[in-house]
Amino acid sequence: MSEMVLLASKDSSKVVTVACPLCGRISRQILKDEYKNSSIAAFRSPHTCPVCGTTFASSSSAESAKYSGSYARYISQGEQSYNADIKTAYTTTQNSNVHGQNSIPTTSERRLAQQVNSTAEKFMICRVAFPGSERSYSYISNDLTNDCPADLKNEVLSAVAALSRITTKERLSTFQAVTIQPLLNKIDTARVRALEEKSELEELQSRYVVLCSVAGVQPEAFSSEGGILEKLRNKVATLEKQVVMQTEQEYISDCVNEVMSEMGYDIIGNRSVTKRSGKRFRNELFSYGDGTAINVTYDSEGQIAMELGGIDRADRIPTSDEANVLREGMESFCSDFRDFEELLKAKGVLIKSRISMAPPTAEYATIINVSDYTITTSKPISEIAVKETRSKAATKRTMQKEDN
C-alpha cells in the first residue's frame, strides 16, 4: 500500500488532513494513535480514495511541501468544491495506469447517497441513523424539540446541514467519527447533566421547604427560568446557617433558663418582637426580688442582653425613689452575674466577649410592662412598690406645724 501525503495535523490529536498522491484529492482521516510529530502516521483503518480507488494504510509528511499550493486552494475553495474539481480533472486525464476508476457510483453507493440525502429536511434531536453503523439512531423531523439541549441546537443543525451534502460511504465514515460521534457524546453528557440537575433541583426544593418550616419563614416561589438552581443553592445555604444559629440559640436559652432556675430566679413570661428592619428579638422574664425582674433578650444575630427592671402593668419611667431601689438591685445582680457566668461555663456556654456592661446607676433604671409578655407562671407577680421619701426640711416644717 502507498502512503498518503500528510498536510496538516495537531499533536495529541487523531485527526489529520491528507492528500492522495495519485489524484490529489484531500480529505481528513483518523489515525490509529494520537499524532506525535512523526514522519509516518498509520490510519485506524485502511482508506480507499473514492476518486482513484487506491487504498492507503498510512500517511507521510515527506512530500507535503509539493502540495502546499493544492492545500491553499483546498482551504480557499472548501473541501466539497476543491474535491469536485479534482474528480473532474482526474476523470478527464485518466489513463490505463490508474487503477480503480470511481467516476460512476455503484448501485450500493447510489443507494447510500439516497439514504444520506434523504435526511436533508430532517433535524437530528438526540440520535441520528448512519448506514453501516453499529449503533442505531433515530430521526425527528420538522424542528428541534425540547429534547435537544438548547446549547447544542446550533451545532446539531450545522451537523445535519453538513450530513445532507455527503454522498459517499468513505466521507460518511469520516464525518461520523470526526463530527457526529463527538456531538452525540456531548448530547449524552448534556442529557445526563440535565437529569442530575433535575434531581438536585427536586432535592433542593424539598430541603428549602423543610428549612423554611424550621426557620419559621414563608417559602418563596421561584420561576422555572435559568438560574433557579443557583438561587436555591444560595437560599438553602443561608437557611442552613440560620437554622444552625437558631439551634445554638435554643441551646443557650435552655442553659440560661437552667442556670437562672438554679440561682433561684423563676421564669415569669416571654415574648417575641420583630422590628421593621426584620431583626427579631426574643425576651424572657425572670423574677428577681419583690417587684423586680431580670429581662433576658436574645436577638437574631446571637447577641444576649440582660437588664434588671421594676415590674408594672403600664409603660412608664421609674420615679426617682424607684430608680434608687433599682440601682441597689443592679449592684446585687452584678455580683450574682459572676456566678451566672461560671454556671453557664460548666454547661459548655462561654461568654467570649461583652459588647458593653453598663454600671449600676439610677440612670439605667427601667420599668418592665409585664402586660407585653405572655405570662407562663401560675404564681402571683408582685409589682414594684416604693414609698416616696420626704426631704428633711419638709419633715421639719410638718412637725413644727403640728406643735403649734
CSV table of C-alpha atoms in Angstrom, one decimal:
chain,number,residue,atom,x,y,z
A,1,MET,CA,0.0,0.0,0.0
A,2,SER,CA,1.2,3.5,-0.8
A,3,GLU,CA,1.2,6.4,1.7
A,4,MET,CA,-1.0,9.5,1.6
A,5,VAL,CA,0.6,12.9,1.9
A,6,LEU,CA,0.2,14.3,5.4
A,7,LEU,CA,-0.6,18.1,5.0
A,8,ALA,CA,-1.9,19.2,8.5
A,9,SER,CA,-2.2,17.7,12.0
A,10,LYS,CA,-2.1,18.6,15.6
A,11,ASP,CA,-0.1,17.0,18.4
A,12,SER,CA,-2.2,14.7,20.6
A,13,SER,CA,-5.0,14.6,18.0
A,14,LYS,CA,-6.0,11.6,15.9
A,15,VAL,CA,-7.4,13.7,13.0
A,16,VAL,CA,-5.1,14.6,10.1
A,17,THR,CA,-5.6,16.2,6.7
A,18,VAL,CA,-4.1,14.2,3.9
A,19,ALA,CA,-3.8,14.2,0.1
A,20,CYS,CA,-4.0,11.3,-2.3
A,21,PRO,CA,-0.6,11.3,-4.1
A,22,LEU,CA,-2.2,9.8,-7.3
A,23,CYS,CA,-5.2,12.0,-7.9
A,24,GLY,CA,-4.7,14.9,-5.5
A,25,ARG,CA,-7.9,14.5,-3.5
A,26,ILE,CA,-7.7,16.0,0.0
A,27,SER,CA,-9.6,14.6,3.0
A,28,ARG,CA,-9.4,14.1,6.7
A,29,GLN,CA,-8.6,10.8,8.2
A,30,ILE,CA,-8.5,9.2,11.7
A,31,LEU,CA,-5.1,7.9,12.9
A,32,LYS,CA,-4.6,4.7,14.9
A,33,ASP,CA,-2.8,6.6,17.7
A,34,GLU,CA,-2.5,10.3,18.6
A,35,TYR,CA,-0.2,12.2,16.3
A,36,LYS,CA,3.2,12.7,17.9
A,37,ASN,CA,5.0,14.8,15.2
A,38,SER,CA,6.3,11.6,13.5
A,39,SER,CA,7.1,11.3,9.8
A,40,ILE,CA,4.8,8.3,9.3
A,41,ALA,CA,1.3,8.1,10.8
A,42,ALA,CA,-0.8,4.9,10.5
A,43,PHE,CA,-4.5,5.1,9.9
A,44,ARG,CA,-7.0,3.5,12.3
A,45,SER,CA,-8.3,1.5,9.2
A,46,PRO,CA,-7.2,1.4,5.6
A,47,HIS,CA,-8.6,4.2,3.4
A,48,THR,CA,-9.6,3.8,-0.2
A,49,CYS,CA,-9.6,7.0,-2.3
A,50,PRO,CA,-13.1,7.4,-3.8
A,51,VAL,CA,-11.6,9.1,-6.9
A,52,CYS,CA,-8.7,6.9,-8.0
A,53,GLY,CA,-9.6,3.8,-5.9
A,54,THR,CA,-6.2,3.4,-4.3
A,55,THR,CA,-6.1,2.1,-0.8
A,56,PHE,CA,-3.8,3.6,1.8
A,57,ALA,CA,-2.9,2.4,5.4
A,58,SER,CA,-0.8,5.4,6.5
A,59,SER,CA,0.4,8.9,5.7
A,60,SER,CA,3.8,10.6,5.4
A,61,SER,CA,4.9,14.3,5.6
A,62,ALA,CA,7.9,13.7,3.4
A,63,GLU,CA,6.2,15.1,0.3
A,64,SER,CA,4.0,17.7,2.0
A,65,ALA,CA,5.9,20.7,0.5
A,66,LYS,CA,4.9,19.7,-3.0
A,67,TYR,CA,1.3,20.0,-2.1
A,68,SER,CA,1.4,23.5,-0.4
A,69,GLY,CA,-0.4,25.1,-3.4
A,70,SER,CA,-3.0,22.4,-3.5
A,71,TYR,CA,-3.7,22.7,0.2
A,72,ALA,CA,-4.0,26.5,-0.1
A,73,ARG,CA,-6.7,26.1,-2.8
A,74,TYR,CA,-8.4,23.5,-0.6
A,75,ILE,CA,-8.6,25.9,2.2
A,76,SER,CA,-9.8,28.7,-0.1
A,77,GLN,CA,-12.4,26.8,-2.1
A,78,GLY,CA,-13.6,24.5,0.6
A,79,GLU,CA,-13.5,20.7,0.7
A,80,GLN,CA,-16.5,20.0,-1.5
A,81,SER,CA,-15.7,22.4,-4.3
A,82,TYR,CA,-12.0,21.5,-4.3
A,83,ASN,CA,-12.5,17.8,-4.5
A,84,ALA,CA,-15.2,18.2,-7.1
A,85,ASP,CA,-12.6,19.9,-9.4
A,86,ILE,CA,-10.1,17.1,-8.6
A,87,LYS,CA,-12.5,14.4,-9.6
A,88,THR,CA,-13.4,16.2,-12.8
A,89,ALA,CA,-9.7,16.7,-13.7
A,90,TYR,CA,-8.8,13.1,-12.8
A,91,THR,CA,-11.6,11.6,-14.9
A,92,THR,CA,-10.5,13.7,-17.9
A,93,THR,CA,-6.8,12.7,-17.7
A,94,GLN,CA,-7.4,9.1,-16.6
A,95,ASN,CA,-5.2,6.5,-18.4
A,96,SER,CA,-4.7,2.8,-18.2
A,97,ASN,CA,-2.1,3.1,-15.4
A,98,VAL,CA,-4.7,4.4,-12.9
A,99,HIS,CA,-6.4,1.6,-11.1
A,100,GLY,CA,-10.0,1.5,-9.7
A,101,GLN,CA,-11.9,4.2,-11.6
A,102,ASN,CA,-14.7,5.5,-9.4
A,103,SER,CA,-16.4,8.2,-11.5
A,104,ILE,CA,-19.6,6.3,-11.8
A,105,PRO,CA,-21.1,5.3,-8.4
A,106,THR,CA,-22.0,1.6,-7.9
A,107,THR,CA,-25.6,0.6,-7.1
A,108,SER,CA,-24.8,0.3,-3.4
A,109,GLU,CA,-23.2,3.8,-3.4
A,110,ARG,CA,-26.2,5.3,-5.2
A,111,ARG,CA,-28.5,3.7,-2.6
A,112,LEU,CA,-26.2,5.1,0.2
A,113,ALA,CA,-26.3,8.6,-1.3
A,114,GLN,CA,-30.1,8.5,-1.5
A,115,GLN,CA,-30.3,7.4,2.2
A,116,VAL,CA,-28.0,10.1,3.3
A,117,ASN,CA,-29.5,12.8,1.2
A,118,SER,CA,-33.0,11.9,2.5
A,119,THR,CA,-32.0,13.5,5.8
A,120,ALA,CA,-31.8,17.0,4.2
A,121,GLU,CA,-35.2,18.0,5.5
A,122,LYS,CA,-34.9,16.4,8.9
A,123,PHE,CA,-33.4,17.6,12.1
A,124,MET,CA,-31.4,15.4,14.4
A,125,ILE,CA,-32.5,15.7,18.1
A,126,CYS,CA,-30.5,13.3,20.2
A,127,ARG,CA,-29.9,10.5,17.8
A,128,VAL,CA,-29.1,10.0,14.1
A,129,ALA,CA,-29.1,6.9,11.9
A,130,PHE,CA,-26.0,6.1,9.8
A,131,PRO,CA,-26.0,3.3,7.3
A,132,GLY,CA,-23.4,0.7,8.2
A,133,SER,CA,-23.1,2.0,11.8
A,134,GLU,CA,-23.1,-0.5,14.6
A,135,ARG,CA,-25.2,1.9,16.7
A,136,SER,CA,-28.8,2.6,15.8
A,137,TYR,CA,-30.0,6.2,15.9
A,138,SER,CA,-33.4,7.8,15.2
A,139,TYR,CA,-34.6,10.9,13.4
A,140,ILE,CA,-37.1,13.5,14.5
A,141,SER,CA,-38.5,15.7,11.7
A,142,ASN,CA,-39.6,19.3,11.4
A,143,ASP,CA,-37.9,21.2,14.3
A,144,LEU,CA,-35.7,20.8,17.3
A,145,THR,CA,-37.9,20.0,20.2
A,146,ASN,CA,-37.1,20.5,23.9
A,147,ASP,CA,-35.5,17.0,24.0
A,148,CYS,CA,-32.4,18.6,22.4
A,149,PRO,CA,-30.1,20.5,24.8
A,150,ALA,CA,-30.6,24.2,24.0
A,151,ASP,CA,-26.8,25.0,24.0
A,152,LEU,CA,-26.2,22.3,21.3
A,153,LYS,CA,-29.1,23.1,18.9
A,154,ASN,CA,-26.9,25.3,16.5
A,155,GLU,CA,-24.2,22.6,16.5
A,156,VAL,CA,-26.8,19.9,15.7
A,157,LEU,CA,-28.2,22.0,12.8
A,158,SER,CA,-24.8,22.5,11.4
A,159,ALA,CA,-24.1,18.8,11.5
A,160,VAL,CA,-27.4,18.0,9.8
A,161,ALA,CA,-26.7,20.5,7.1
A,162,ALA,CA,-23.2,19.0,6.5
A,163,LEU,CA,-24.6,15.5,6.6
A,164,SER,CA,-27.0,16.3,3.8
A,165,ARG,CA,-24.1,17.0,1.5
A,166,ILE,CA,-22.3,13.7,2.0
A,167,THR,CA,-22.7,11.3,-1.0
A,168,THR,CA,-20.1,8.6,-0.3
A,169,LYS,CA,-19.6,6.0,2.4
A,170,GLU,CA,-16.0,7.0,3.0
A,171,ARG,CA,-16.9,10.6,3.7
A,172,LEU,CA,-19.8,9.4,5.8
A,173,SER,CA,-17.5,7.2,7.9
A,174,THR,CA,-15.1,10.1,8.5
A,175,PHE,CA,-17.9,12.5,9.2
A,176,GLN,CA,-19.4,10.1,11.7
A,177,ALA,CA,-16.0,9.7,13.6
A,178,VAL,CA,-14.9,13.4,13.5
A,179,THR,CA,-18.2,15.2,13.9
A,180,ILE,CA,-21.2,13.1,14.7
A,181,GLN,CA,-19.7,10.8,17.4
A,182,PRO,CA,-18.3,13.7,19.5
A,183,LEU,CA,-21.6,15.5,19.1
A,184,LEU,CA,-23.6,12.5,20.3
A,185,ASN,CA,-21.2,12.2,23.2
A,186,LYS,CA,-21.9,15.9,24.0
A,187,ILE,CA,-25.6,15.3,23.8
A,188,ASP,CA,-25.4,12.3,26.0
A,189,THR,CA,-23.4,14.2,28.6
A,190,ALA,CA,-25.8,17.1,28.4
A,191,ARG,CA,-28.8,14.8,29.0
A,192,VAL,CA,-27.0,13.1,32.0
A,193,ARG,CA,-26.3,16.6,33.3
A,194,ALA,CA,-29.9,17.6,32.8
A,195,LEU,CA,-31.1,14.6,34.8
A,196,GLU,CA,-28.6,15.3,37.6
A,197,GLU,CA,-29.7,19.0,37.7
A,198,LYS,CA,-33.4,17.9,37.8
A,199,SER,CA,-32.6,15.5,40.7
A,200,GLU,CA,-30.7,18.2,42.5
A,201,LEU,CA,-33.5,20.7,41.9
A,202,GLU,CA,-36.1,18.4,43.4
A,203,GLU,CA,-33.8,17.7,46.4
A,204,LEU,CA,-33.1,21.4,46.9
A,205,GLN,CA,-36.8,22.3,46.7
A,206,SER,CA,-37.7,19.7,49.3
A,207,ARG,CA,-34.9,20.8,51.6
A,208,TYR,CA,-35.8,24.5,51.1
A,209,VAL,CA,-39.4,23.9,52.2
A,210,VAL,CA,-38.3,22.0,55.3
A,211,LEU,CA,-35.7,24.6,56.3
A,212,CYS,CA,-38.3,27.4,55.8
A,213,SER,CA,-40.6,25.5,58.2
A,214,VAL,CA,-37.9,25.0,60.8
A,215,ALA,CA,-36.7,28.6,60.5
A,216,GLY,CA,-40.3,29.9,60.6
A,217,VAL,CA,-40.2,31.8,57.3
A,218,GLN,CA,-42.6,31.7,54.3
A,219,PRO,CA,-41.1,29.9,51.3
A,220,GLU,CA,-40.7,32.0,48.2
A,221,ALA,CA,-42.0,31.0,44.7
A,222,PHE,CA,-39.2,30.6,42.1
A,223,SER,CA,-39.7,30.8,38.4
A,224,SER,CA,-38.5,28.0,36.1
A,225,GLU,CA,-36.2,30.3,34.2
A,226,GLY,CA,-32.4,30.0,34.2
A,227,GLY,CA,-30.5,30.4,37.4
A,228,ILE,CA,-33.1,28.7,39.6
A,229,LEU,CA,-30.5,26.1,40.8
A,230,GLU,CA,-28.0,28.8,41.9
A,231,LYS,CA,-30.8,30.8,43.6
A,232,LEU,CA,-32.0,27.7,45.5
A,233,ARG,CA,-28.4,26.7,46.5
A,234,ASN,CA,-27.9,30.2,48.0
A,235,LYS,CA,-31.3,30.2,49.7
A,236,VAL,CA,-30.7,26.8,51.2
A,237,ALA,CA,-27.1,27.7,52.4
A,238,THR,CA,-28.5,30.9,54.1
A,239,LEU,CA,-31.3,29.0,55.8
A,240,GLU,CA,-28.9,26.2,56.9
A,241,LYS,CA,-26.8,28.8,58.7
A,242,GLN,CA,-29.9,30.4,60.1
A,243,VAL,CA,-31.2,27.1,61.4
A,244,VAL,CA,-27.8,26.3,62.9
A,245,MET,CA,-27.8,29.6,64.7
A,246,GLN,CA,-31.3,29.1,65.9
A,247,THR,CA,-30.4,25.7,67.3
A,248,GLU,CA,-27.4,27.2,69.1
A,249,GLN,CA,-29.6,30.0,70.5
A,250,GLU,CA,-32.2,27.5,71.7
A,251,TYR,CA,-29.5,25.5,73.5
A,252,ILE,CA,-28.1,28.7,75.0
A,253,SER,CA,-31.6,29.7,76.0
A,254,ASP,CA,-32.2,26.4,77.7
A,255,CYS,CA,-28.9,26.7,79.6
A,256,VAL,CA,-29.7,30.2,80.7
A,257,ASN,CA,-33.1,29.0,81.9
A,258,GLU,CA,-31.5,26.2,83.9
A,259,VAL,CA,-28.8,28.4,85.4
A,260,MET,CA,-31.4,31.1,86.4
A,261,SER,CA,-33.6,28.4,88.0
A,262,GLU,CA,-30.6,27.0,89.9
A,263,MET,CA,-29.9,30.5,91.2
A,264,GLY,CA,-33.5,30.8,92.4
A,265,TYR,CA,-34.9,33.0,89.6
A,266,ASP,CA,-38.2,31.6,88.2
A,267,ILE,CA,-39.3,32.4,84.7
A,268,ILE,CA,-42.3,34.7,84.6
A,269,GLY,CA,-43.1,35.0,80.9
A,270,ASN,CA,-41.7,35.6,77.4
A,271,ARG,CA,-42.4,37.5,74.1
A,272,SER,CA,-41.1,37.7,70.6
A,273,VAL,CA,-40.7,41.0,68.7
A,274,THR,CA,-39.8,41.7,65.0
A,275,LYS,CA,-38.6,45.2,64.1
A,276,ARG,CA,-39.4,46.9,60.9
A,277,SER,CA,-35.8,46.2,59.8
A,278,GLY,CA,-36.6,42.5,60.0
A,279,LYS,CA,-34.4,42.0,63.1
A,280,ARG,CA,-36.0,39.6,65.6
A,281,PHE,CA,-35.8,39.7,69.4
A,282,ARG,CA,-37.0,37.2,72.0
A,283,ASN,CA,-37.4,38.2,75.6
A,284,GLU,CA,-37.6,36.0,78.7
A,285,LEU,CA,-38.5,37.5,82.1
A,286,PHE,CA,-37.2,36.0,85.4
A,287,SER,CA,-38.3,37.1,88.9
A,288,TYR,CA,-35.5,38.6,90.9
A,289,GLY,CA,-36.9,40.3,94.1
A,290,ASP,CA,-40.0,42.0,95.3
A,291,GLY,CA,-41.4,43.8,92.3
A,292,THR,CA,-38.3,43.4,90.2
A,293,ALA,CA,-37.3,41.1,87.3
A,294,ILE,CA,-34.4,40.2,85.0
A,295,ASN,CA,-35.2,40.7,81.3
A,296,VAL,CA,-33.0,38.5,79.1
A,297,THR,CA,-33.1,39.5,75.4
A,298,TYR,CA,-31.9,37.2,72.5
A,299,ASP,CA,-31.5,38.8,69.1
A,300,SER,CA,-31.4,37.2,65.6
A,301,GLU,CA,-27.6,37.7,65.4
A,302,GLY,CA,-26.9,35.7,68.5
A,303,GLN,CA,-26.3,38.5,71.0
A,304,ILE,CA,-27.7,38.4,74.5
A,305,ALA,CA,-28.6,41.3,76.8
A,306,MET,CA,-29.6,41.2,80.4
A,307,GLU,CA,-31.1,44.0,82.5
A,308,LEU,CA,-32.9,44.4,85.8
A,309,GLY,CA,-36.1,46.4,85.9
A,310,GLY,CA,-39.1,47.1,88.1
A,311,ILE,CA,-42.4,45.3,87.3
A,312,ASP,CA,-45.5,47.2,86.4
A,313,ARG,CA,-48.5,46.8,84.1
A,314,ALA,CA,-48.0,50.0,82.2
A,315,ASP,CA,-45.4,51.7,80.1
A,316,ARG,CA,-43.7,54.4,82.2
A,317,ILE,CA,-40.4,55.6,83.6
A,318,PRO,CA,-39.4,54.9,87.2
A,319,THR,CA,-39.7,57.6,89.9
A,320,SER,CA,-36.5,58.8,91.5
A,321,ASP,CA,-37.2,56.6,94.5
A,322,GLU,CA,-37.8,53.6,92.4
A,323,ALA,CA,-34.6,54.3,90.4
A,324,ASN,CA,-32.6,54.3,93.6
A,325,VAL,CA,-34.1,51.0,94.7
A,326,LEU,CA,-33.5,49.5,91.2
A,327,ARG,CA,-29.9,50.7,91.4
A,328,GLU,CA,-29.4,48.7,94.5
A,329,GLY,CA,-30.9,45.7,92.7
A,330,MET,CA,-28.5,46.2,89.8
A,331,GLU,CA,-25.5,46.2,92.2
A,332,SER,CA,-26.7,42.9,93.7
A,333,PHE,CA,-27.3,41.3,90.3
A,334,CYS,CA,-23.8,42.4,89.0
A,335,SER,CA,-22.4,40.4,91.9
A,336,ASP,CA,-24.6,37.4,91.0
A,337,PHE,CA,-23.6,37.7,87.3
A,338,ARG,CA,-20.1,36.3,88.1
A,339,ASP,CA,-21.8,33.1,89.5
A,340,PHE,CA,-24.1,33.1,86.5
A,341,GLU,CA,-21.1,33.0,84.1
A,342,GLU,CA,-19.4,30.2,85.9
A,343,LEU,CA,-22.6,28.1,85.9
A,344,LEU,CA,-23.0,28.7,82.2
A,345,LYS,CA,-19.4,27.7,81.6
A,346,ALA,CA,-20.0,24.4,83.3
A,347,LYS,CA,-22.7,23.7,80.8
A,348,GLY,CA,-20.4,24.5,77.9
A,349,VAL,CA,-21.6,28.0,77.2
A,350,LEU,CA,-18.8,30.6,77.2
A,351,ILE,CA,-19.3,34.4,77.2
A,352,LYS,CA,-16.4,35.3,74.9
A,353,SER,CA,-16.8,39.0,74.8
A,354,ARG,CA,-19.0,41.7,76.3
A,355,ILE,CA,-20.1,44.4,73.9
A,356,SER,CA,-21.0,46.6,76.8
A,357,MET,CA,-21.6,46.4,80.5
A,358,ALA,CA,-23.4,49.4,81.9
A,359,PRO,CA,-22.6,50.5,85.5
A,360,PRO,CA,-25.3,50.0,88.2
A,361,THR,CA,-26.6,53.6,88.3
A,362,ALA,CA,-30.1,55.1,88.7
A,363,GLU,CA,-29.7,56.5,85.2
A,364,TYR,CA,-30.2,53.0,83.7
A,365,ALA,CA,-33.2,52.1,85.8
A,366,THR,CA,-36.2,50.9,83.9
A,367,ILE,CA,-39.8,49.7,84.3
A,368,ILE,CA,-40.9,46.5,82.6
A,369,ASN,CA,-44.5,46.3,81.5
A,370,VAL,CA,-45.5,42.7,82.0
A,371,SER,CA,-48.7,43.2,80.0
A,372,ASP,CA,-46.5,43.0,76.9
A,373,TYR,CA,-45.4,39.4,77.8
A,374,THR,CA,-47.0,36.0,77.7
A,375,ILE,CA,-47.2,35.1,81.4
A,376,THR,CA,-46.1,31.5,82.0
A,377,THR,CA,-46.0,31.3,85.8
A,378,SER,CA,-49.0,30.5,88.0
A,379,LYS,CA,-47.5,32.4,90.9
A,380,PRO,CA,-48.7,35.9,91.6
A,381,ILE,CA,-46.5,38.6,90.2
A,382,SER,CA,-45.8,41.5,92.5
A,383,GLU,CA,-45.3,45.0,91.1
A,384,ILE,CA,-42.7,47.4,92.3
A,385,ALA,CA,-43.9,49.4,95.3
A,386,VAL,CA,-41.6,52.1,96.7
A,387,LYS,CA,-42.8,54.6,99.3
A,388,GLU,CA,-41.7,58.1,98.4
A,389,THR,CA,-39.2,59.6,100.9
A,390,ARG,CA,-39.6,63.2,102.0
A,391,SER,CA,-36.8,65.6,102.4
A,392,LYS,CA,-35.7,66.5,106.0
A,393,ALA,CA,-36.7,70.2,105.5
A,394,ALA,CA,-40.3,69.2,104.6
A,395,THR,CA,-40.5,66.8,107.5
A,396,LYS,CA,-39.3,69.5,110.0
A,397,ARG,CA,-41.9,72.0,108.7
A,398,THR,CA,-44.6,69.5,109.2
A,399,MET,CA,-43.5,68.7,112.8
A,400,GLN,CA,-43.4,72.5,113.7
A,401,LYS,CA,-46.9,72.9,112.3
A,402,GLU,CA,-48.2,70.1,114.5
A,403,ASP,CA,-46.5,71.6,117.6
A,404,ASN,CA,-48.3,74.9,117.1
